[in-house]
Coordinates of C-alpha atoms in Angstrom, one line a residue:
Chain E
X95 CA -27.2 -9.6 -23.4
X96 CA -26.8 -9.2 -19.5
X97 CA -24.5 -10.8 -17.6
X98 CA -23.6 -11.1 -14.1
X99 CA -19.9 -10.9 -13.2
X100 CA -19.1 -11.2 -9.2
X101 CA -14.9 -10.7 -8.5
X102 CA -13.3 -12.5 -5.6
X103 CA -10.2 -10.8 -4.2
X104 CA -8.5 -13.5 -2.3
X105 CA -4.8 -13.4 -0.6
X106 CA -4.2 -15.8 -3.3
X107 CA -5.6 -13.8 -6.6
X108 CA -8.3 -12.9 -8.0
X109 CA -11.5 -15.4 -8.7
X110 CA -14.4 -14.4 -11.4
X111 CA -18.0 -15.9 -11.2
X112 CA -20.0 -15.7 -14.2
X113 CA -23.9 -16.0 -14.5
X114 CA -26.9 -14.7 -16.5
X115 CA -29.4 -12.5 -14.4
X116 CA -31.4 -15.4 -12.9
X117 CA -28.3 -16.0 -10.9
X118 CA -28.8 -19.9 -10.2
X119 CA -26.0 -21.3 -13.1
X120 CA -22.1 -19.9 -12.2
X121 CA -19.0 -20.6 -13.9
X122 CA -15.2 -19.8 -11.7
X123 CA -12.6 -18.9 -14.1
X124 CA -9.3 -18.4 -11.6
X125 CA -7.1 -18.0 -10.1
X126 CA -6.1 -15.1 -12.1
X127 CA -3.4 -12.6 -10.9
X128 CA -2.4 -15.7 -9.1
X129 CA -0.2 -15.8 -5.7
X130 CA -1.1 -12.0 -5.4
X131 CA -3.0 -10.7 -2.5
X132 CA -6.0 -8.7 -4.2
X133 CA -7.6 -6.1 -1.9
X134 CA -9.7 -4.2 -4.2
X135 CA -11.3 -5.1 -7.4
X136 CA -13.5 -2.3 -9.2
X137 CA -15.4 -2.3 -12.7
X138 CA -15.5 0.7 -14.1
X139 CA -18.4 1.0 -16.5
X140 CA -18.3 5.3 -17.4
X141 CA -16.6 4.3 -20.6
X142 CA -15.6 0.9 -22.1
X143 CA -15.5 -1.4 -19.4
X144 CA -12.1 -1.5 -17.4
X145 CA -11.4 -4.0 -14.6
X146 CA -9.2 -2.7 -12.0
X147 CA -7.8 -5.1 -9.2
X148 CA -5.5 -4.1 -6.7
X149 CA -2.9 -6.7 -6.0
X150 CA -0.3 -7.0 -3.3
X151 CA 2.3 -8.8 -1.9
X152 CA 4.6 -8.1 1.1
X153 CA 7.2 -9.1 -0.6
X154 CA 7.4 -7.1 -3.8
X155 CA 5.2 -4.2 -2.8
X156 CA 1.6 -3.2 -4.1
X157 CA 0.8 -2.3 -7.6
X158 CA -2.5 -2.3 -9.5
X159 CA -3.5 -4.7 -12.6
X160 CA -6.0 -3.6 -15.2
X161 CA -7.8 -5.7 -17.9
X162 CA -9.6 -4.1 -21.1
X163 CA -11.2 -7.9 -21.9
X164 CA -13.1 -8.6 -18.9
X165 CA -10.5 -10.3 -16.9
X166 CA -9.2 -12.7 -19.9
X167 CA -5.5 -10.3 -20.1
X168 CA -3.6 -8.2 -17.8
X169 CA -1.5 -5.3 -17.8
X170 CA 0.0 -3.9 -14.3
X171 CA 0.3 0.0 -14.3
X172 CA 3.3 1.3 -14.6
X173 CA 3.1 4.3 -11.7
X174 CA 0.9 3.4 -9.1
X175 CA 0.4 5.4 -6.2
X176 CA 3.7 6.8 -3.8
X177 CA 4.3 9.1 -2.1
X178 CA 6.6 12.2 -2.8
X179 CA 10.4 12.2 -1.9
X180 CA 9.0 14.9 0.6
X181 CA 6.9 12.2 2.6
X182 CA 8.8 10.0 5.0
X183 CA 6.6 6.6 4.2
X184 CA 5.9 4.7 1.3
X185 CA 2.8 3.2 0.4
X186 CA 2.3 -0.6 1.7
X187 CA -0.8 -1.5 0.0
X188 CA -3.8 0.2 -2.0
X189 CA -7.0 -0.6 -0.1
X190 CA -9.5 0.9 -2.0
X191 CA -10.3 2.3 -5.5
X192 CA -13.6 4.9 -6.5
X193 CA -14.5 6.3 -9.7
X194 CA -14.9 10.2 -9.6
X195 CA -18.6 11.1 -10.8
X196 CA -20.1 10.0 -13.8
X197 CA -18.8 13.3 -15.7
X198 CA -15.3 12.1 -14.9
X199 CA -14.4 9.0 -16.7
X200 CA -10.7 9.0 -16.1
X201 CA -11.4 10.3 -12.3
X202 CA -10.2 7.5 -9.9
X203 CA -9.4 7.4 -6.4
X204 CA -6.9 5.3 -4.7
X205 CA -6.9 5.0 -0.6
X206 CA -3.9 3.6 0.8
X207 CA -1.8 2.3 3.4
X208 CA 0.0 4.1 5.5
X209 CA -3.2 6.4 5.3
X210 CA -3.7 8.8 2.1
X211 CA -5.5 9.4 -1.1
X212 CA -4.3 9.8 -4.4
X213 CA -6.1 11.2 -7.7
X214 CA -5.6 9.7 -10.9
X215 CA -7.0 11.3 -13.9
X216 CA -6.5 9.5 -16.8
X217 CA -7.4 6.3 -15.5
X218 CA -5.1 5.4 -13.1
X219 CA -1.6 5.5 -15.4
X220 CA -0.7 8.1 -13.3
X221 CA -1.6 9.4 -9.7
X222 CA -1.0 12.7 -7.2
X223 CA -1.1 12.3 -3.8
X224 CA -3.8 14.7 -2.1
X225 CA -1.6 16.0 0.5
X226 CA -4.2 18.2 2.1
X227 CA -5.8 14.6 3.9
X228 CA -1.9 12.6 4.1
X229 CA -0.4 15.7 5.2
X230 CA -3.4 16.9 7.8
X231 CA -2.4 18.7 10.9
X232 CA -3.8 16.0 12.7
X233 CA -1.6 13.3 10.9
X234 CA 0.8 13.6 13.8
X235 CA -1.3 11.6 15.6
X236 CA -2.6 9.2 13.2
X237 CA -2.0 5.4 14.6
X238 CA -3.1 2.0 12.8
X239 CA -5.1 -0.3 13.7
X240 CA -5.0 -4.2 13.4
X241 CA -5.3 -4.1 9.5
X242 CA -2.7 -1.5 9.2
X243 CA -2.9 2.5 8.9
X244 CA -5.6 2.2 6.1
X245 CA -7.7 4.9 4.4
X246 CA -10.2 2.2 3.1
X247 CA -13.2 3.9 2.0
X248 CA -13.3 6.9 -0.4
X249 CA -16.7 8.5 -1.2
X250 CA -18.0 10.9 -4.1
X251 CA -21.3 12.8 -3.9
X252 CA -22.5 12.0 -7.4
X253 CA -24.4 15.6 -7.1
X254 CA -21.6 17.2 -6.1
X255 CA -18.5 15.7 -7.2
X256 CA -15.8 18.6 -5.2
X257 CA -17.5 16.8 -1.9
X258 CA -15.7 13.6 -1.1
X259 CA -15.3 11.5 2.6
X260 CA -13.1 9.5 3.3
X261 CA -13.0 6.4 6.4
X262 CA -9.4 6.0 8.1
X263 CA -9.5 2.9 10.7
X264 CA -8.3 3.9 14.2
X265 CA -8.8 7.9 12.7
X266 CA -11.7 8.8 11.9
X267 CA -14.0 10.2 9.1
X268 CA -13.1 12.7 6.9
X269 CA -15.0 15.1 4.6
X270 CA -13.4 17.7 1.8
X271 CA -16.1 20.2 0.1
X272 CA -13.0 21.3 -2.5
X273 CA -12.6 18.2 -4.5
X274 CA -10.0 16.9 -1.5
X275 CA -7.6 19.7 -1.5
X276 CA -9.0 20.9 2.7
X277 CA -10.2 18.3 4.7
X278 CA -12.5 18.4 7.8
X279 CA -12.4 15.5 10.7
X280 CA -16.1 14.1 11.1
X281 CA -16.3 12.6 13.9
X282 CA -18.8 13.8 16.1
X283 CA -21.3 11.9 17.8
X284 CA -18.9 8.4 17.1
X285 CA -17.3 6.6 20.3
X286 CA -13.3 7.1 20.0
X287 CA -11.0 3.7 20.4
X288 CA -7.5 5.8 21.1
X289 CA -7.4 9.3 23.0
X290 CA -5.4 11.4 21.2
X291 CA -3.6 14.1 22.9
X292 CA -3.5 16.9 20.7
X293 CA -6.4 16.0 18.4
X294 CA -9.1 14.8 20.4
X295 CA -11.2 15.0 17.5
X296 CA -9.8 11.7 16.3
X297 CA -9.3 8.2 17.1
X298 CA -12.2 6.9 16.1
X299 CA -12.3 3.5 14.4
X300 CA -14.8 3.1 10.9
X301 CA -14.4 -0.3 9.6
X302 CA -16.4 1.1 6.2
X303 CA -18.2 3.5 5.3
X304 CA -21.4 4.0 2.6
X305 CA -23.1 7.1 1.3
X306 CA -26.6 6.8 0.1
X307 CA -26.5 7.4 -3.5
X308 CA -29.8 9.1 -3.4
X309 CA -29.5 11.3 -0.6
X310 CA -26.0 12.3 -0.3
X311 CA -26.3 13.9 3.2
X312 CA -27.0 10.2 4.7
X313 CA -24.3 8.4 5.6
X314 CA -23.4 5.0 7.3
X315 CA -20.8 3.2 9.0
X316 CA -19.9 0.3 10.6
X317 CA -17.6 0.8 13.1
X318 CA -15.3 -0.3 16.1
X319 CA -17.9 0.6 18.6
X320 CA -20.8 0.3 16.7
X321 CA -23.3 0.8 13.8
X322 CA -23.9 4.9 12.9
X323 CA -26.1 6.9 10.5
X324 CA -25.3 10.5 9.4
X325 CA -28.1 12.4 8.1
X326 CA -26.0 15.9 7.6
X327 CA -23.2 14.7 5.4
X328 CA -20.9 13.3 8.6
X329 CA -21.2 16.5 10.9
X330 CA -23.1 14.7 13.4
X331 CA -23.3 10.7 13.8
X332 CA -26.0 8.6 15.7
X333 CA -26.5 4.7 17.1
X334 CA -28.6 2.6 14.4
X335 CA -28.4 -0.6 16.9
X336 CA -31.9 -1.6 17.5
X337 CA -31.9 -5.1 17.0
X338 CA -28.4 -6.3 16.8
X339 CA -26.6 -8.7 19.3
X340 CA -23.7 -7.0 18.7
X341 CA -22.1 -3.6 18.0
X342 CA -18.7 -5.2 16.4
X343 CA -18.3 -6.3 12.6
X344 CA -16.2 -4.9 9.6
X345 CA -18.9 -5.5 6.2
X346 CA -21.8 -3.3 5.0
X347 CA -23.6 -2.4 1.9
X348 CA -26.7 -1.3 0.8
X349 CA -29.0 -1.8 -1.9
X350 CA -28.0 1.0 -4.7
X351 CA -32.2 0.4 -5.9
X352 CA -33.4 1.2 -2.2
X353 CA -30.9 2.9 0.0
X354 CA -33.0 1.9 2.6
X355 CA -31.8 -1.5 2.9
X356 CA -28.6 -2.2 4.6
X357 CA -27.1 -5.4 5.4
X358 CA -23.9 -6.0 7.6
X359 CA -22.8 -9.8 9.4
X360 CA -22.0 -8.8 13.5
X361 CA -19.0 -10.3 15.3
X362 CA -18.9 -11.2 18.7
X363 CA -16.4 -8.2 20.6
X364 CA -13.7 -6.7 19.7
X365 CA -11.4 -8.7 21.3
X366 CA -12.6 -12.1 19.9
X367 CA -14.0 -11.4 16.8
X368 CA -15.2 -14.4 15.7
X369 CA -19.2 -15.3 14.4
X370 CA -21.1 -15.6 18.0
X371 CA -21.7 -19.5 18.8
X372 CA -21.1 -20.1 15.1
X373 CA -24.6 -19.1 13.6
X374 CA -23.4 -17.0 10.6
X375 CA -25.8 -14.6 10.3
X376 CA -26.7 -11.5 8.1
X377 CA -28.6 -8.6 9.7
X378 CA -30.5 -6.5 7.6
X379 CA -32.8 -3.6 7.6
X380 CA -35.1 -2.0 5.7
X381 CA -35.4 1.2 7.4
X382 CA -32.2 3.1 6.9
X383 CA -31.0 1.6 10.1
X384 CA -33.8 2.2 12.4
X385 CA -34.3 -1.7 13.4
X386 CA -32.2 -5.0 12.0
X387 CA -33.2 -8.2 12.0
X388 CA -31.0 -11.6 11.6
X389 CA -31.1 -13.4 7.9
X390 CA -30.0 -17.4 8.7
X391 CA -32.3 -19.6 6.1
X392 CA -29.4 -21.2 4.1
X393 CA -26.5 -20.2 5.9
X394 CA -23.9 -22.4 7.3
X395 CA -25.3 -23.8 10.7
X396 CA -21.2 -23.8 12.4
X397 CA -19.3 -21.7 10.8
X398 CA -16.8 -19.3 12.8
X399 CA -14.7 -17.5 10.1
X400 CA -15.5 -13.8 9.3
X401 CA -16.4 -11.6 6.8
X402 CA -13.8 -8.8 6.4
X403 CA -14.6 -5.2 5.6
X404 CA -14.8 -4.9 1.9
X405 CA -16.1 -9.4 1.5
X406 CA -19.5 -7.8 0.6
X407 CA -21.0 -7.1 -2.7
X408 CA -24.4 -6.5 -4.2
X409 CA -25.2 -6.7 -7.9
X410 CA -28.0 -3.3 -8.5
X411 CA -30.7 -6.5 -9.5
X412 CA -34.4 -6.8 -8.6
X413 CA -34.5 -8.6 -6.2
X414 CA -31.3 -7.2 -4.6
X415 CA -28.5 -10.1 -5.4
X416 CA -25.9 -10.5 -2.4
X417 CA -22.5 -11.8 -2.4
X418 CA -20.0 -12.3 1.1
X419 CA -17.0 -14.2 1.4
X420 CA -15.2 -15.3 4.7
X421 CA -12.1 -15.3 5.8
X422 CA -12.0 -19.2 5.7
X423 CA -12.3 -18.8 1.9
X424 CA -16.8 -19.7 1.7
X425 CA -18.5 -17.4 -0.4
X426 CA -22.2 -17.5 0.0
X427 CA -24.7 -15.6 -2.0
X428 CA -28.8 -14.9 -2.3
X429 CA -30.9 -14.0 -4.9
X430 CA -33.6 -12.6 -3.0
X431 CA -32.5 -9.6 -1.2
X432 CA -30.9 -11.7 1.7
X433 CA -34.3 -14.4 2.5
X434 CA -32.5 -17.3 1.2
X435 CA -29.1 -18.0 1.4
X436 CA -26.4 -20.7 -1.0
X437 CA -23.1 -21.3 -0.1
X438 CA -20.6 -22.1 -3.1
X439 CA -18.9 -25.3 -3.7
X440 CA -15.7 -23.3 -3.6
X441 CA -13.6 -23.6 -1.0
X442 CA -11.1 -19.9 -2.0
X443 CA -8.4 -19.0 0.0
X444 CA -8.9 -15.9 2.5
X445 CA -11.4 -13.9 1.0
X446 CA -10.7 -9.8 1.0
X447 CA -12.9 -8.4 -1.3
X448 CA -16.3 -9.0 -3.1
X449 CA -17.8 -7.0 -5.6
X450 CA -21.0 -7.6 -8.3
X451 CA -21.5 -5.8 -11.6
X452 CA -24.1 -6.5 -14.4
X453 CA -21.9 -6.4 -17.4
X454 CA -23.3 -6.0 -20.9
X455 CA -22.0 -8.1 -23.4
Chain P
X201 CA 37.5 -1.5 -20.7
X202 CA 35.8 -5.1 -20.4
X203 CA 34.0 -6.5 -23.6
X204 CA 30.1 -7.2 -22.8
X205 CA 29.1 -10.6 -22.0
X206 CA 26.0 -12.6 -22.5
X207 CA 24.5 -13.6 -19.1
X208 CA 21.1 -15.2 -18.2
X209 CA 18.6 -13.8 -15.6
X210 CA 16.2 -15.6 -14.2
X211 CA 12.8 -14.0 -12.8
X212 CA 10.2 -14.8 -10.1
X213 CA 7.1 -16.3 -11.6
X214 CA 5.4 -13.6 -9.8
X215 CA 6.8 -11.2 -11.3
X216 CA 7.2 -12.7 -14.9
X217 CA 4.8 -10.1 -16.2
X218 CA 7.4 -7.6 -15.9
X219 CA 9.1 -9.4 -18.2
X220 CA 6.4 -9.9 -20.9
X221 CA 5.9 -13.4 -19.7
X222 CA 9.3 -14.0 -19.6
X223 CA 11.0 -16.4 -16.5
X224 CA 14.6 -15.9 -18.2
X225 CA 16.3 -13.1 -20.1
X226 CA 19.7 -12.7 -21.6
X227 CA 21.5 -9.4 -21.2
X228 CA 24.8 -8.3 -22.8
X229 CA 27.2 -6.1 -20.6
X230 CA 30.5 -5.8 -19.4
X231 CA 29.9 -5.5 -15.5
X232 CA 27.5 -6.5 -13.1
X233 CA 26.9 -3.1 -12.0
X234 CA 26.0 -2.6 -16.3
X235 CA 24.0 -5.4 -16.2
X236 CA 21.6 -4.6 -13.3
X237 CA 21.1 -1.0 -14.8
X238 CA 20.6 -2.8 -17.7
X239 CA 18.1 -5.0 -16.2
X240 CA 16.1 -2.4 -14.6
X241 CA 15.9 0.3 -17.2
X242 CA 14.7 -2.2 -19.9
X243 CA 11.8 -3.5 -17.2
X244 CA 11.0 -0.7 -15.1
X245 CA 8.0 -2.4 -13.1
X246 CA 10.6 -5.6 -12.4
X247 CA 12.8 -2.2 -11.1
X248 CA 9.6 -0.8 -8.6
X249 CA 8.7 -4.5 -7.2
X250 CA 12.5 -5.1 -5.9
X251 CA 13.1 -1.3 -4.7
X252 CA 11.5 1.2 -1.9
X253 CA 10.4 4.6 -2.7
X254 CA 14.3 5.5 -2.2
X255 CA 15.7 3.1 -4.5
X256 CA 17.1 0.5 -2.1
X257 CA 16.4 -3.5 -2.3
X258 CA 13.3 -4.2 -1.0
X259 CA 13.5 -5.8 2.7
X260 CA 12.4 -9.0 1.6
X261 CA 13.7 -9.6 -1.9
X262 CA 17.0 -11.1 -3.1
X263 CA 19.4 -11.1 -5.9
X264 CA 22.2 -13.9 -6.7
X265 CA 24.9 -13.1 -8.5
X266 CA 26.1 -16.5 -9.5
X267 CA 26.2 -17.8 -5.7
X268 CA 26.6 -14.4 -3.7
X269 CA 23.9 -12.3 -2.5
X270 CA 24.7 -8.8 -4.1
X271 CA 24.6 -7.1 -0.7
X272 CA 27.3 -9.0 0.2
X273 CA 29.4 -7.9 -2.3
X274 CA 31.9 -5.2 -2.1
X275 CA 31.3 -3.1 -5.5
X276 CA 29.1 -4.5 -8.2
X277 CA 31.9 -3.5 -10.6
X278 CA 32.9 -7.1 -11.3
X279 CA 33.8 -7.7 -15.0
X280 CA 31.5 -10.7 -16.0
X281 CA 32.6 -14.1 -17.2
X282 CA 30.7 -16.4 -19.8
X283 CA 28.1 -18.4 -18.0
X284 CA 27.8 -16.2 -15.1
X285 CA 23.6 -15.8 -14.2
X286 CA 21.8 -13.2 -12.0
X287 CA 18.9 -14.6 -10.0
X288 CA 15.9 -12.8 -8.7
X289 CA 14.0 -14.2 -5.6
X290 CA 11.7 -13.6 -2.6
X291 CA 13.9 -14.7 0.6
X292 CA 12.0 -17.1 2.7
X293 CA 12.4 -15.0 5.7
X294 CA 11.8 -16.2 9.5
X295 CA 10.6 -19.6 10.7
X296 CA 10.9 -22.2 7.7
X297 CA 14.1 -25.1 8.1
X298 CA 16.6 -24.8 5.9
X299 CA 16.0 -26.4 2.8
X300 CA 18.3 -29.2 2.1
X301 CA 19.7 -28.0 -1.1
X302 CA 20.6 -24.2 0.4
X303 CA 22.3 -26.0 3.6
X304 CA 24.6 -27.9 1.2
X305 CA 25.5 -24.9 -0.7
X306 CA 28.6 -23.4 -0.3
X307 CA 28.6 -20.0 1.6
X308 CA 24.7 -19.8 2.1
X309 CA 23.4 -16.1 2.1
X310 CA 22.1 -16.1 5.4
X311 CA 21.9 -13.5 7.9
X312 CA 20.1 -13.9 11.1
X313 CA 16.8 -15.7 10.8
X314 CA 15.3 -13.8 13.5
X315 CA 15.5 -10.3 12.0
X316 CA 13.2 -10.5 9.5
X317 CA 13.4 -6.8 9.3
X318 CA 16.9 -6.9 8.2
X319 CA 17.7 -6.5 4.3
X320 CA 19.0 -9.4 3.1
X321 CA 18.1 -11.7 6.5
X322 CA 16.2 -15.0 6.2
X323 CA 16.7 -18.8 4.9
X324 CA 16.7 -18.8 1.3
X325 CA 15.3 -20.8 -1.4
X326 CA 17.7 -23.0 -4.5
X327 CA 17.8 -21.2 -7.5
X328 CA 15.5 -22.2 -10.1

């Protein structure tokens, strides 16, 4: 049996929806993890099933939570990732998790703040910092942005898993072709936010950053200044713009079934980002970037909270199922590849993270 | 040398699964100093959520012996006394009025408000 499990990472804990495939009949069970700030939740399905979330608080420090029964129990690891004595920071929060390549079942990747990546290989109980990104000649001149000094997207080629890239708000993108031991800036093509002095290769702000599972050379981002596609593996970046009202936003995902389709919800500038006049809208395209054009049919008609960078799932169904939660705590979904929208009863705290898996039970 | 003494220690709910569920333990030892080692080597992720990467407090955390603030004290080599109690907490740091309770206790453990930065500094919240 087939089951449809979408996680909620809130600043508050962690929320669970539950449905079958048809995806009209849900079922909350949360908070769980409660009064911790989740910003990453990942299932990872190359053995039995383990739930990861990533929970927070600025109080006591980050650690990371993991649950063998679906969510039901937890157990917090032990040694999450920090850095070395050597290092003169300590990690504030873990932004993102990846599972290496399907040939790697105890391969995870943890991207943190202040910027880094760390390698577990046994399934996270313990983790190595991959200096040769944290400790790049370029770190020098590494600065944060609003949401902190994050490394927030981490990226395997499933045909090649040595090849990883990384996204680094304020810094730039990052590629390594020796399974993240050298790392190469990628930036080229992408409009800078901060001039650095002795790196003027960085300073570029990616708000997240995708790889087409089926042609790992193609790459996209939403960024700072705009929306980019990659078609050489992140040497050189071009505008995918046609269509939008505006450059600015933080979310985007694409459909694992068709590439193809990408989906991301614009803000209006920079400096206010906020939804423009209120009309939350979805943008999607079906061309790999080429054109966009605005989703609104069941959306909210006034609604001027955001969608942060990682408040975006889809669930791998036909149709494509979506999932996005705002920072005013809506989370709003569609069954039908983003045609129709449904907002959720729930009112959640802040949303941070979205994420949907078909589970087997 | 001091005999050991049976103390209670209470936890922050948030943290009570460091503690297998647990919101207050009883440790046996003869000093404070014993007693937090004690503490921390028996529940090592309670140890990582109230220390940085070089083994100091955490900013925002705090820790009552009885009704003094460890960082306030002089040497944690105090010889304990039946019915003493360590507490755990968050500090409510920066902007929140005093809670009635904390500005009727004797000796409150507050530094300034506006430093939020500074270990130890903020308002605080009653014990549990």
């Amino acid at each position: 049996m087939q089951e449809l499990l979408v996680t909620v990472g809130t600043d508050k804990g962690l929320f669970l929806l539950w449905s079958d495939t048809d995806r009209l009949d849900w079922r909350l069970e949360g908070p769980l993890l409660k009064g911790w700030k989740i910003h990453a939740v990942l299932l990872d399905h190359r053995s039995d099933p383990v739930l990861y979330a990533t929970a927070g608080s600025g109080i006591y420090g980050p650690g990371i939570q993991v649950s063998r029964d679906l969510g039901k129990t937890w157990r917090e690891l032990e040694h999450p990732p920090q850095y070395p004595e050597d290092v003169p920071h300590q990690v504030n929060a873990i932004w993102c998790l990846t599972p290496g390549a399907a040939g790697e079942p105890g391969t995870l990747y943890a991207g943190v703040d202040p910027a880094g990546l760390f390698v577990s290989r046994d399934g996270g109980n313990h983790w190595e910092e991959m200096p040769g990104l944290s400790r790049h000649p370029s770190r020098e001149e590494w600065v944060g942005g609003l949401g902190g000094l994050c490394c927030h997207s981490v990226l395997v080629d499933p045909e090649n898993p040595s090849r990883l890239w990384v996204g680094i708000s304020a810094v730039g993108v990052f590629r390594s072709e020796d399974g993240g031991r050298t790392w190469t800036i990628r930036n080229e093509g992408l409009e800078k936010v901060i001039e650095s002095k002795s790196h003027p290769e960085i300073g570029v702000c990616v708000h997240r950053l995708l790889l087409d599972p089926k042609r790992p050379d193609r790459l996209f981002q939403q960024n700072h200044r705009g929306v980019f596609r990659s078609t050489d593996g992140g040497d050189t970046w071009s505008r995918i713009e046609n269509g939008l009202p505006h450059r600015f936003g933080f979310p985007m995902v694409l459909n694992p079934l068709d590439p193809s389709h990408l989906f991301i919800v614009p803000q209006e500038s920079d400096e206010a980002r906020i939804i423009p006049d209120g009309q939350l809208t979805v943008y999607r395209s079906k061309n790999a970037g080429e054109s966009w054009h605005p989703l609104r049919r069941g959306l909210p008609k006034q609604s001027f909270a955001g969608v942060l960078r990682h408040a975006m799932g889809v669930d791998g169904l036909q149709p494509c199922g979506l999932y996005f939660g705002t920072t005013g705590g809506q989370l709003l979904h569609s069954r039908d590849n983003g045609d129709q929208w449904r907002t959720f009863d729930y009112h959640l705290p802040r949303i941070n993270t979205v994420t949907a898996y078909v589970v087997k039970r | 040398m001091a005999a050991a003494i049976g103390i209670s220690v209470h936890v922050p709910a948030l943290l009570a699964h460091c503690t297998g569920d647990r919101r207050e333990l009883r440790l046996q030892a003869a000093t404070l100093g014993d007693a937090l080692g004690k503490l921390w080597a028996s529940h090592p992720l309670l140890h990582y959520h109230f220390h940085d990467k070089a083994g100091g407090l955490r900013p925002h955390v705090l820790i009552f012996y009885n009704q003094e603030d460890i960082r306030h004290l002089k040497s944690l080599d105090l010889n304990l006394r039946e019915g003493d109690s360590l507490t755990l907490m968050q500090a409510v740091s920066g902007g929140a009025p005093v809670h009635p309770v904390a500005a009727a206790a004797p000796s409150p453990p507050i530094d300034s408000p506006a430093d939020p930065a500074k270990p130890g500094s903020g308002k605080w919240s009653p014990p549990p």
